[in-house]
Structures are given as C-alpha cells and as structure tokens.
PDB file of C-alpha atoms in Angstrom:
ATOM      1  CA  UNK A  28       8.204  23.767   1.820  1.00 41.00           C
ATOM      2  CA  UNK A  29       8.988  27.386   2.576  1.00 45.00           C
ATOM      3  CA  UNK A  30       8.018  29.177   5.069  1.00 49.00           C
ATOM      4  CA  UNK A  31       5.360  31.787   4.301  1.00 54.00           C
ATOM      5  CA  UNK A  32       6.075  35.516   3.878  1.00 61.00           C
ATOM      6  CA  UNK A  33       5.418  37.633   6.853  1.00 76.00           C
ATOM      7  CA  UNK A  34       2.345  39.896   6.207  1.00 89.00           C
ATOM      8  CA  UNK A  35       2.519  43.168   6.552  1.00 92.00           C
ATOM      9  CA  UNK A  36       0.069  42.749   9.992  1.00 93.00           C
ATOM     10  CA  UNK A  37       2.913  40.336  11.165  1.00 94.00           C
ATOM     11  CA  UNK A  38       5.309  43.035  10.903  1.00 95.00           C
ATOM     12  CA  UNK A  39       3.485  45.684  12.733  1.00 96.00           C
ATOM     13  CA  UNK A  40       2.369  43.599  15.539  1.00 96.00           C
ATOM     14  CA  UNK A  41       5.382  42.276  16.363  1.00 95.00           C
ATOM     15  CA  UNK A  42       6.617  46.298  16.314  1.00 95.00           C
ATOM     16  CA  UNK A  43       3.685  46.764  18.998  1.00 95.00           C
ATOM     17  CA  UNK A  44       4.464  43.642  21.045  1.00 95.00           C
ATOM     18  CA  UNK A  45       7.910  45.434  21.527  1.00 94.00           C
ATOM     19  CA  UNK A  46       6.032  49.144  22.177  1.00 94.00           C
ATOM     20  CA  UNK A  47       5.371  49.653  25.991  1.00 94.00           C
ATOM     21  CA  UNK A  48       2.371  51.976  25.196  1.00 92.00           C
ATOM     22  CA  UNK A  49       3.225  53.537  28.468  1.00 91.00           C
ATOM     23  CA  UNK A  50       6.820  55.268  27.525  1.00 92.00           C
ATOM     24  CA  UNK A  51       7.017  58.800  27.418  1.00 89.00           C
ATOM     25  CA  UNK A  52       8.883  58.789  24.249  1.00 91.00           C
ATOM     26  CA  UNK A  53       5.925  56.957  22.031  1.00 96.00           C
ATOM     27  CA  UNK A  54       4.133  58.512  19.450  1.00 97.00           C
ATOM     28  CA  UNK A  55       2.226  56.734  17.652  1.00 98.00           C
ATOM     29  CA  UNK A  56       0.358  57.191  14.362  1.00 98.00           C
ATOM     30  CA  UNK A  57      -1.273  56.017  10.691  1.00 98.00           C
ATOM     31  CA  UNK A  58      -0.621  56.270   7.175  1.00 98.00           C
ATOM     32  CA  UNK A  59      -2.873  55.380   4.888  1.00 97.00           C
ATOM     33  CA  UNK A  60      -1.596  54.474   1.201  1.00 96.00           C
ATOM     34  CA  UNK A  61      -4.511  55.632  -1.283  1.00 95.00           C
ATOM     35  CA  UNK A  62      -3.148  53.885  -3.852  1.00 93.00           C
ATOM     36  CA  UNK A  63      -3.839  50.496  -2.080  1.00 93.00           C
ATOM     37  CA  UNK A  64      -7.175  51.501  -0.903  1.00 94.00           C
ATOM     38  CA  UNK A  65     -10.084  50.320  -2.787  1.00 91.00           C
ATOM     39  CA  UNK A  66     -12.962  52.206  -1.408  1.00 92.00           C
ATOM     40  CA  UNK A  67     -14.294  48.774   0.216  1.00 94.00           C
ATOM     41  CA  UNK A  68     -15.587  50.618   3.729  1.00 95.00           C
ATOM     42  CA  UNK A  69     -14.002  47.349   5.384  1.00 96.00           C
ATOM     43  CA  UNK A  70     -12.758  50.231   8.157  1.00 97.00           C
ATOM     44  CA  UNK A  71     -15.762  51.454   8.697  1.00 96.00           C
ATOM     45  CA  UNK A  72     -17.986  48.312   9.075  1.00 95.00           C
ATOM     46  CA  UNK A  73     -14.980  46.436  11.562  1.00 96.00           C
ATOM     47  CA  UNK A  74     -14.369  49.715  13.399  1.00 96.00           C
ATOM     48  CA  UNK A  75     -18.727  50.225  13.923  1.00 94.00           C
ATOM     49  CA  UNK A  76     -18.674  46.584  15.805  1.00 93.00           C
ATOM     50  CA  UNK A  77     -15.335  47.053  17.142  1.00 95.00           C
ATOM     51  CA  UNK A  78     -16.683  49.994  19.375  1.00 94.00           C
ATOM     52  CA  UNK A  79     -20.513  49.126  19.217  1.00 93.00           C
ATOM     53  CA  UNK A  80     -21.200  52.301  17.722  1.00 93.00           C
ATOM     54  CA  UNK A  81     -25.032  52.838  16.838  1.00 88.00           C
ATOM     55  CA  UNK A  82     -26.401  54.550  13.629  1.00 84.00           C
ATOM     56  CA  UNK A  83     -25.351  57.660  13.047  1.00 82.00           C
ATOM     57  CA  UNK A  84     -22.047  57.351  14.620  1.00 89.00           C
ATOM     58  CA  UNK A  85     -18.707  56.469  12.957  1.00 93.00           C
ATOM     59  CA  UNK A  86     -15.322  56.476  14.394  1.00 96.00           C
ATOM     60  CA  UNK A  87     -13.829  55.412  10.734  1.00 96.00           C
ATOM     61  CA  UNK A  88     -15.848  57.339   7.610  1.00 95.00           C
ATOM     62  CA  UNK A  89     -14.805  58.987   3.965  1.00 94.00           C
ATOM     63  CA  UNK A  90     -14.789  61.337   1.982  1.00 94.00           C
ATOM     64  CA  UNK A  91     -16.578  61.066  -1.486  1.00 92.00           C
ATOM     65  CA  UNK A  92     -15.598  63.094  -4.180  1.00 90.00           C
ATOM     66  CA  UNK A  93     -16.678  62.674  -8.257  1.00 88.00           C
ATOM     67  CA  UNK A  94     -15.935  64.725 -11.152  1.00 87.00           C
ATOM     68  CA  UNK A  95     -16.712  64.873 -15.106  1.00 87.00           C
ATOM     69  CA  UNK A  96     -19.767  63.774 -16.549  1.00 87.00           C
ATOM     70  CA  UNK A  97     -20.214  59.550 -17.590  1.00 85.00           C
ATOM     71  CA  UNK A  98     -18.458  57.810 -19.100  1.00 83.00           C
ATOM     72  CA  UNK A  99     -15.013  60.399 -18.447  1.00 84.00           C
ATOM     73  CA  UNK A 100     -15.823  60.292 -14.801  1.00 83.00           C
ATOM     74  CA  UNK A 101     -13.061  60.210 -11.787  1.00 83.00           C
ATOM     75  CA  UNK A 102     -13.618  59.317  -8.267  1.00 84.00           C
ATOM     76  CA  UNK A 103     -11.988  59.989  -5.595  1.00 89.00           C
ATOM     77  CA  UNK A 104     -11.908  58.200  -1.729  1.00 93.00           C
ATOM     78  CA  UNK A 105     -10.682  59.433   1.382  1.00 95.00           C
ATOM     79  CA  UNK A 106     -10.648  57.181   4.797  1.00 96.00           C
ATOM     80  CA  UNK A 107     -10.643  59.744   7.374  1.00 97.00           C
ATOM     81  CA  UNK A 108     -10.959  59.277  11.523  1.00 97.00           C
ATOM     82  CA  UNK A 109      -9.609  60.763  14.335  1.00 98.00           C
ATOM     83  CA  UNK A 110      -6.625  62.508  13.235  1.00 98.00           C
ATOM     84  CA  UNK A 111      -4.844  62.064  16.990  1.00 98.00           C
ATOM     85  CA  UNK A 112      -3.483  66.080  16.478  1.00 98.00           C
ATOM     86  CA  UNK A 113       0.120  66.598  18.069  1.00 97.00           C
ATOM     87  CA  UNK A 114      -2.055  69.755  19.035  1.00 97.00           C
ATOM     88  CA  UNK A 115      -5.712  68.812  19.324  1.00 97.00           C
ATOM     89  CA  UNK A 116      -7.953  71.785  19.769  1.00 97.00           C
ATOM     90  CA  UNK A 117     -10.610  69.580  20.970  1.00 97.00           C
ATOM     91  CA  UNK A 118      -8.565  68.715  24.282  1.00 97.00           C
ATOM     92  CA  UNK A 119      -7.351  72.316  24.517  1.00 96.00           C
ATOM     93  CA  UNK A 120     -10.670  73.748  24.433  1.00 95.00           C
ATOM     94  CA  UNK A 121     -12.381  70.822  26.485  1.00 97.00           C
ATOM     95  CA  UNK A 122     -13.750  72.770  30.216  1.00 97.00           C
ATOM     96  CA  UNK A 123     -13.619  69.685  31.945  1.00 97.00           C
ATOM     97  CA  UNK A 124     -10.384  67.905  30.566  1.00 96.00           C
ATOM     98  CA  UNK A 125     -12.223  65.022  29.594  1.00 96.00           C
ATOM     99  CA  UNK A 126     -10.875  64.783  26.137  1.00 97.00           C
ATOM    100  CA  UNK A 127      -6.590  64.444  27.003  1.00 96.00           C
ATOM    101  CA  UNK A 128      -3.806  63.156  25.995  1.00 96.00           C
ATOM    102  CA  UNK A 129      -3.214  59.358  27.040  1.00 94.00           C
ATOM    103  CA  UNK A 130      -0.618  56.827  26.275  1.00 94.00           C
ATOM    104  CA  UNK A 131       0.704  56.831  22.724  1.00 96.00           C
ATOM    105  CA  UNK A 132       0.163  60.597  22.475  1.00 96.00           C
ATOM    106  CA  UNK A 133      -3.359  59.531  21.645  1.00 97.00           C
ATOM    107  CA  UNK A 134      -6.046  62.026  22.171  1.00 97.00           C
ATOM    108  CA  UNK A 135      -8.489  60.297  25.045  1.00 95.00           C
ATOM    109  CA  UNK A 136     -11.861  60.805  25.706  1.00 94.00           C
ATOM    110  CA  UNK A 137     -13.171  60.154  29.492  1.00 93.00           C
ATOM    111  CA  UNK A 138     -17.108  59.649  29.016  1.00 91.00           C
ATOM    112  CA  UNK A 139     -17.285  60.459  33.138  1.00 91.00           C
ATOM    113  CA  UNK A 140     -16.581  63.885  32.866  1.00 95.00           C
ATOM    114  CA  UNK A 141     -17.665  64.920  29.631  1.00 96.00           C
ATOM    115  CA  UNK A 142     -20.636  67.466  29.812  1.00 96.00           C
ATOM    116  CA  UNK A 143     -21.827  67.011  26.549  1.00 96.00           C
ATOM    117  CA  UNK A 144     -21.045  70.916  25.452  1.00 97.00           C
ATOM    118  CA  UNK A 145     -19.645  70.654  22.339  1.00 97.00           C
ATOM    119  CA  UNK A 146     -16.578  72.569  22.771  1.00 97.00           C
ATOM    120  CA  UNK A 147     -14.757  70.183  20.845  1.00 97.00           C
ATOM    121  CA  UNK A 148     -17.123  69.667  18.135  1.00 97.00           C
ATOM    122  CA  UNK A 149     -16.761  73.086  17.622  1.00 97.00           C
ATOM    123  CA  UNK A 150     -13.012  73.568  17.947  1.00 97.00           C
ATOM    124  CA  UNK A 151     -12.023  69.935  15.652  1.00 97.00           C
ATOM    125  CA  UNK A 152     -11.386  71.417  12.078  1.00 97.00           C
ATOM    126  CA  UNK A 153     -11.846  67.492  10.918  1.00 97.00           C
ATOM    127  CA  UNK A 154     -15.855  66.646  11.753  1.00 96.00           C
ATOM    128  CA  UNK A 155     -14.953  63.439  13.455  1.00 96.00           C
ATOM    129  CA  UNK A 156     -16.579  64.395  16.887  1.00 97.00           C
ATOM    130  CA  UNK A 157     -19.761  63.361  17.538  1.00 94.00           C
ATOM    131  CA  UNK A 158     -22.749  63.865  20.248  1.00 95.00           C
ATOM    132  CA  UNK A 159     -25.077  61.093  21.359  1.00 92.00           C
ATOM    133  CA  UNK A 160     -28.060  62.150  20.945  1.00 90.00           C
ATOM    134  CA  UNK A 161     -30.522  59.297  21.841  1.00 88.00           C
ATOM    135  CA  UNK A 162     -29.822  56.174  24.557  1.00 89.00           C
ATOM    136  CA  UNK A 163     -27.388  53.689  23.118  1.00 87.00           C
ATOM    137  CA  UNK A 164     -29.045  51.123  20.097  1.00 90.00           C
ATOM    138  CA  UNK A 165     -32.932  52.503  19.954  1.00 89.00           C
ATOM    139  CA  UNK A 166     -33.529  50.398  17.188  1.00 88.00           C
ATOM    140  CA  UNK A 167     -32.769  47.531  19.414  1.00 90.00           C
ATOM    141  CA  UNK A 168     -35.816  48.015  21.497  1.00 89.00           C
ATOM    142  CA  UNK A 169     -38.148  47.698  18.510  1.00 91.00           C
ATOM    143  CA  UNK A 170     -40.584  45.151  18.354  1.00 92.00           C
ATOM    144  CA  UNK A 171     -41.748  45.626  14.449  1.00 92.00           C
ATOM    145  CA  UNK A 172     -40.487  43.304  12.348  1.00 91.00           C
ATOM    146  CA  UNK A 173     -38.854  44.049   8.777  1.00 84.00           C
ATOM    147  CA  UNK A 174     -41.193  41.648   7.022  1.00 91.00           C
ATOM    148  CA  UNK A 175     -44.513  40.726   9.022  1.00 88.00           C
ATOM    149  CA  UNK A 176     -44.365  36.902   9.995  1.00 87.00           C
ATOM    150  CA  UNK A 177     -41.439  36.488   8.015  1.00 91.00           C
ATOM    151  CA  UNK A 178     -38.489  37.877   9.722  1.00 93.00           C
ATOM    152  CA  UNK A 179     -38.076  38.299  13.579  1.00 93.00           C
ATOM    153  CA  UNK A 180     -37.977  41.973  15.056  1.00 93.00           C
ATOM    154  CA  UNK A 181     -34.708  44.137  16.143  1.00 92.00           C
ATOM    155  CA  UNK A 182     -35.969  43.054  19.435  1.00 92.00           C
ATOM    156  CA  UNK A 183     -36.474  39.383  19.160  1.00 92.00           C
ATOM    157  CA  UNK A 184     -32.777  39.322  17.719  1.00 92.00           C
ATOM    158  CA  UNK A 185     -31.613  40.800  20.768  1.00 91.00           C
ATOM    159  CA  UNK A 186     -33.030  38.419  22.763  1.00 92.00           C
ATOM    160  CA  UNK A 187     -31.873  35.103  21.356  1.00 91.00           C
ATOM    161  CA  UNK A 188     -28.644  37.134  21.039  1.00 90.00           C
ATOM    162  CA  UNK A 189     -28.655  37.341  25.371  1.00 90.00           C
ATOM    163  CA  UNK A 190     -27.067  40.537  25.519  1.00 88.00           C
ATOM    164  CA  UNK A 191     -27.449  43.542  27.851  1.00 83.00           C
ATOM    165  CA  UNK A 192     -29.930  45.599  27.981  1.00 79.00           C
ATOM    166  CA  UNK A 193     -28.706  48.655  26.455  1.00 82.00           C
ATOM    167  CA  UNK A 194     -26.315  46.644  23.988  1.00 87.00           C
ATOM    168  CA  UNK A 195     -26.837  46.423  20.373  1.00 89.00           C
ATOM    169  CA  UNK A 196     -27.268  42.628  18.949  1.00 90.00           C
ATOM    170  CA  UNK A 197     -23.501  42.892  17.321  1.00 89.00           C
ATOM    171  CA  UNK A 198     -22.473  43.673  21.577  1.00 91.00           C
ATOM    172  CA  UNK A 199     -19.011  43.421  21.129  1.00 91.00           C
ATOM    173  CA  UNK A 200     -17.305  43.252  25.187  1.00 89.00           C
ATOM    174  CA  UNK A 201     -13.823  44.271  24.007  1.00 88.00           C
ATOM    175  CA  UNK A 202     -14.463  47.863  24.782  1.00 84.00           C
ATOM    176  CA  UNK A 203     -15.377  46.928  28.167  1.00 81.00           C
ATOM    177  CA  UNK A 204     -11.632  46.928  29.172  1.00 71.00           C
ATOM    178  CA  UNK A 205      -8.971  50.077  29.974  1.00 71.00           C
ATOM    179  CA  UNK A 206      -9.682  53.235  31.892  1.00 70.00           C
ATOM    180  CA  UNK A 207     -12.249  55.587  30.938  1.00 68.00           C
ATOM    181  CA  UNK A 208     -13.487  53.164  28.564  1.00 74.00           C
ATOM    182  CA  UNK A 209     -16.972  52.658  28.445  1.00 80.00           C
ATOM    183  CA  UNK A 210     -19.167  49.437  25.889  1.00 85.00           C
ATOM    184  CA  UNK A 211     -21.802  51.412  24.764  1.00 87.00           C
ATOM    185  CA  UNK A 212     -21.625  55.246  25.728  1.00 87.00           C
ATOM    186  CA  UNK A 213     -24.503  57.325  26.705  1.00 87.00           C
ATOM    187  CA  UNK A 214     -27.191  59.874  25.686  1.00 92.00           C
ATOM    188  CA  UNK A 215     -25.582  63.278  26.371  1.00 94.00           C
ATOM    189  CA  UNK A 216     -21.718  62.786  25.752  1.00 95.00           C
ATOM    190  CA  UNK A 217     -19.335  62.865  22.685  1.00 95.00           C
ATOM    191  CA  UNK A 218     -17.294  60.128  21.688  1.00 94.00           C
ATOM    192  CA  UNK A 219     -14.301  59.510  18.683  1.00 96.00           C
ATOM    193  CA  UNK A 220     -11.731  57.760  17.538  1.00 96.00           C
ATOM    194  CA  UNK A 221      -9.277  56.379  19.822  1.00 96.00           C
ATOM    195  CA  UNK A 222      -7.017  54.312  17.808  1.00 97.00           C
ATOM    196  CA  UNK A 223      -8.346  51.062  19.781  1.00 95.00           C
ATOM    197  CA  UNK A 224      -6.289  51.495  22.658  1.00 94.00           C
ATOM    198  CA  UNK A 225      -8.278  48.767  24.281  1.00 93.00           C
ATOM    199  CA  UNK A 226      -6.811  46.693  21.707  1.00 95.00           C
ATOM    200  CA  UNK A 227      -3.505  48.023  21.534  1.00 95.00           C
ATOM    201  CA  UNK A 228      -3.153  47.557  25.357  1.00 92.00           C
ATOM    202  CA  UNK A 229      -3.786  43.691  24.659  1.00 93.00           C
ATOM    203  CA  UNK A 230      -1.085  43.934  21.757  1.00 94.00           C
ATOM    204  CA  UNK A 231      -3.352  44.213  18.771  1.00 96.00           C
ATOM    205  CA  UNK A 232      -3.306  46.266  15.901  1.00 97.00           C
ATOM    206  CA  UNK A 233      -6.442  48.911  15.703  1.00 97.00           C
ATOM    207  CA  UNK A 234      -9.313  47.096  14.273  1.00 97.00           C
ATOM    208  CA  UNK A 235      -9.455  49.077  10.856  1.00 97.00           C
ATOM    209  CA  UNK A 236      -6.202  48.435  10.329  1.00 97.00           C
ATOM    210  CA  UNK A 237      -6.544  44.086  10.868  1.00 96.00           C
ATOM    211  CA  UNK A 238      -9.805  44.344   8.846  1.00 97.00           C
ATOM    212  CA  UNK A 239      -8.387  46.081   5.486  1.00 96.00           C
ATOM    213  CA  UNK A 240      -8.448  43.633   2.942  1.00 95.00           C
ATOM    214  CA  UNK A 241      -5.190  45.560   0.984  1.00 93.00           C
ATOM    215  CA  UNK A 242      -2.873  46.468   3.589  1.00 94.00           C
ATOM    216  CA  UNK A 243      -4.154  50.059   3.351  1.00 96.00           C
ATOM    217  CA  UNK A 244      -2.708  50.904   6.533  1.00 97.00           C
ATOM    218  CA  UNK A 245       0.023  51.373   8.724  1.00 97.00           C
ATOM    219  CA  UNK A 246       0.151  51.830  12.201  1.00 98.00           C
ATOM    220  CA  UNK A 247       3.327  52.112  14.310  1.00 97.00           C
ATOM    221  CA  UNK A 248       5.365  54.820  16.594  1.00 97.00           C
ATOM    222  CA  UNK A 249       7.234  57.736  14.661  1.00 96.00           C
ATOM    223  CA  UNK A 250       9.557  57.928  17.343  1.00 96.00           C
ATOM    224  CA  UNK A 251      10.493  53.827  16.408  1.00 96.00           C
ATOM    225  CA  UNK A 252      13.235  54.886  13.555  1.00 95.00           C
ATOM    226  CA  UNK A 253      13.049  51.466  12.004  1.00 95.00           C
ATOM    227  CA  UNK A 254       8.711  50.893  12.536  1.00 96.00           C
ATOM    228  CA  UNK A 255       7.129  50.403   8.805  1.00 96.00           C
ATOM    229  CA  UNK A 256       5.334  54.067   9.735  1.00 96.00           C
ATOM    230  CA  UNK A 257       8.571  55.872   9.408  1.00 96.00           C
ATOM    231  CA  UNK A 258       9.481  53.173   6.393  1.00 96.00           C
ATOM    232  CA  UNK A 259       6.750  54.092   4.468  1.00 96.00           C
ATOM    233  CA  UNK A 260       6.951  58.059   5.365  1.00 96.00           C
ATOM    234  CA  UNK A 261      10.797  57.774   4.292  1.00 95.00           C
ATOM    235  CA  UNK A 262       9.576  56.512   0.859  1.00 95.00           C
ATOM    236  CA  UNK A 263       6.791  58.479  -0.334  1.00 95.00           C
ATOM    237  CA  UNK A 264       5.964  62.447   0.394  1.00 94.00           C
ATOM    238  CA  UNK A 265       2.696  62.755   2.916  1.00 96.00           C
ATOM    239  CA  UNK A 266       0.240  64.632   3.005  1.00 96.00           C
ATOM    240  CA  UNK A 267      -2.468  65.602   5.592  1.00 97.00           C
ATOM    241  CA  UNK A 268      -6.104  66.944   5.802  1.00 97.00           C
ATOM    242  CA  UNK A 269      -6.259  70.377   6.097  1.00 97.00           C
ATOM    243  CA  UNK A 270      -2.680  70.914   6.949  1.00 96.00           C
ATOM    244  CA  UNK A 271      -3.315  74.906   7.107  1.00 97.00           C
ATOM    245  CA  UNK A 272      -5.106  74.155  10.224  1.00 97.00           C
ATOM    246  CA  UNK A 273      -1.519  73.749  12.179  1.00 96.00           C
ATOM    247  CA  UNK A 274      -3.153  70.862  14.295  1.00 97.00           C
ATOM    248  CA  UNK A 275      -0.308  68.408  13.205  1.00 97.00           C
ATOM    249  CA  UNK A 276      -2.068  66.038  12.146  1.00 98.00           C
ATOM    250  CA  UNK A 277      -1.239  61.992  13.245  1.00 97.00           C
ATOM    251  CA  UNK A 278      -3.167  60.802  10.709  1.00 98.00           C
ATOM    252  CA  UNK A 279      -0.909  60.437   6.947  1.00 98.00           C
ATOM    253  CA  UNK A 280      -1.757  59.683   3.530  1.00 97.00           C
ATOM    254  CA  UNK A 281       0.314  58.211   0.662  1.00 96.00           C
ATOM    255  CA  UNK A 282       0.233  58.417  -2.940  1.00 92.00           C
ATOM    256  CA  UNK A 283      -2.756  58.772  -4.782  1.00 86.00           C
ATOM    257  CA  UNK A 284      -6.192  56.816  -5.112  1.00 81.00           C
ATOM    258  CA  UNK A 285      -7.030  55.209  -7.984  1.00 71.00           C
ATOM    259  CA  UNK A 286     -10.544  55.648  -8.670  1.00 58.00           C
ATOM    260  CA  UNK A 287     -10.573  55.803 -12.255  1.00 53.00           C
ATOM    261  CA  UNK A 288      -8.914  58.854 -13.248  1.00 47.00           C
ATOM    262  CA  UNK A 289      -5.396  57.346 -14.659  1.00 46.00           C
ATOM    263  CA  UNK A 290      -4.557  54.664 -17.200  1.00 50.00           C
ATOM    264  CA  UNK A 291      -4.170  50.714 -16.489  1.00 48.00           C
ATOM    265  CA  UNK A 292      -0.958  49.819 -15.249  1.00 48.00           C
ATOM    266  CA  UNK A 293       0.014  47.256 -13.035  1.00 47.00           C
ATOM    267  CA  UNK A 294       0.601  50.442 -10.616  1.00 49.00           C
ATOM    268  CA  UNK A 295       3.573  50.421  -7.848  1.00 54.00           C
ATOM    269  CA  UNK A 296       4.811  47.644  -5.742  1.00 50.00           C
ATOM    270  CA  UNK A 297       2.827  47.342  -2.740  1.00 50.00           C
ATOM    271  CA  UNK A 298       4.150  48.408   0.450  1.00 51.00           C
ATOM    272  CA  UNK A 299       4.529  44.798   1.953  1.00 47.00           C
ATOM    273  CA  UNK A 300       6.687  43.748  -1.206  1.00 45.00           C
TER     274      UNK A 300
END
C-alpha cells in the first residue's frame, strides 16, 4: 500500500511548525487561487465560529459581482479579509496605537486601548474594519422561540449549551489565548482580521484556510524562499485589491474565477498537483 500524498495543508503546516512567528525576518501572507475557489463561503462560516463573531460582523466576506442578462450571464467571486498592508493606514492613523504591527508583520488589534473612534475605519481603503455596535451575541439573550412550542428559544440553546454569559451558543474558547486577544469583544471597539494568530501561535494554519474545501488558499512567509506562498507567486502573475492605494497589500490573488464566463475545460492543474 502506498503511502498517501501529502495535502497541500500538510505542506504548509509543516512550513509553520518550522516558522518561529517571533523572528524579525517573517512576513507572512495569503494567496488565494480564484480559479480553485468555488464561491462555497466555507471561509466565512469557519472563520465566524473561529472568532465568535456575532451578526453583522465578518472577518472573512466577498465580493459579488454579475453581468449580462440570463441565460449569457457571468459571475464573478472575490474572498476578501484583512489585507495585513506592509503599510496599513489603519495602524498609522490609530491615536492610541492599538491597531500595530505584531509578529508575522501582521497588523494587531489591542481591544484595551482601542477608543472606538473610527480612525481606521476611515483610513482602510478595503471595508474590512468594523465597530461593535451592540454587547456581544444579543440574539442570545432572547427568549422567543422560532416556532412557538416547537423549537426552543436562542436562549434556552444557550443554556443547555453552559456557556458564558456574554458568549454566543457556537462559544468557541480558542480565542481566549495570546496577548491582546479577547473571546467575544465588546460594545464600543473595532475588531478585524488577524490571520488567527491564536492559532498560528499553537502551529495551525488560519482557520479559513483548514476549512476550504479546494485548497483555495495559501498561507506561508514571503521571506521563506522555498514556502508554497512564494511557489505559487513564482508561477502565476498576482494581483491585489486596489493596488493604486500603495498600501502593499499581504493579501494575493491568482488566476481567474470561474463563475461561468469561459468554456468547459478540465481547467489547470491544481496547485497541490
């Protein structure tokens, strides 16, 4: 019997096992291959309990884009986050520092001395900073059921689920780990995209990146000449969001997605092959 392939997951794990996140010389970073991407929102749902973000918040999102009138229609999807900006306006316009650069040349967000005054909002080109408006999980408290005497209130499935009290049902404790890291948030502060460092400190791969189904993404250090990242960016020609912003964007995308627009094929060897 033969031994089975290494997965593409494999690969970039073992890459992080041999990362110390803490070197001055790592920089690390995501490319997404569009091609691969079916437009499943596996990301988004994995990265939402990952961080135990409520509704209305998302760390991982998309864009949507159609065109042409049925049946000559073509659609187009974008996973977007954080882009981790080699020069983040959102830390250098923060008063209070509490968006920085941490480990990894990730951009860091320290809920303790944020001020909740939008300065980055503002200043990040990309729409992936958001404000917490309410206390964390609302909908948790509620005590009306979806169907009367046939399903059990938001409430009563918090309560059999013996979480805390401002945790949502799904209360994932991962998050509860790593400095300035905080479960749940709170009304009045921002919060974004951090790349999982809670996970990568534990030697695990960002949680949108386990949970894609196609091997969508790829995570690893540019600075690591022989990581997949720099593989994959040595193969095909990258592009960024809004690259006339001059942010410098971490965040990479391959190739093109395939939402209808081009004729079957059996399209291009996949980047694990």
């Amino acid at each position: 019997m033969t031994e089975a392939a290494e997965s593409l997951d494999d690969r970039m794990v073992a890459e992080l096992d041999e990362t110390d996140l803490q070197d001055e010389g790592v920089d690390l970073s995501m490319v997404i291959d569009l091609q691969r991407c079916t437009g499943c929102a596996a990301c988004n749902i994995g990265c939402a309990q990952e961080n135990n973000l409520q509704e209305g918040q998302a760390y991982s999102s998309r864009i949507i884009e159609t065109e042409g009138e049925f049946p000559d229609v073509s659609y187009e999807y974008t996973p977007t986050l954080c882009n981790q900006c080699e020069d983040a306006p959102c830390a250098e316009g923060c008063p209070t520092s509490a968006l920085y650069k941490g480990d990894g040349d990730i951009t860091m967000h320290d809920h303790e001395k944020c001020i909740g005054c939008k300065a980055c909002m503002v200043n990040c080109p990309y729409d992936e900073i958001t404000l917490n408006k309410e206390d964390p999980h609302p909908r948790w408290e509620r005590d009306e059921a979806v169907i009367e005497n046939g399903t059990a209130s938001p409430k009563q499935v918090k309560e059999r689920a013996d979480v805390d009290e401002d945790a949502p049902a799904y209360y994932n404790p991962n998050r509860e780990a790593g400095e300035h890291e905080h479960p749940t948030r709170y009304k009045g502060v921002v919060e974004k995209c951090n790349f999982c460092v809670h996970r990568l400190n534990e030697g695990e791969l960002p949680r949108c990146v386990e949970e894609c189904p196609c091997e969508a993404r790829i995570f690893g250090d540019l600075n690591d000449p022989d990581s997949k990242v720099n593989e994959v960016l040595g193969k095909y020609n990258p592009d960024v969001l809004k690259e006339d912003e001059g942010t410098k964007p971490k965040v990479k995308y391959v190739r093109e997605y395939n939402g209808g627009g081009y004729e079957r094929g059996g399209g291009e060897p996949g980047l694990s092959d």
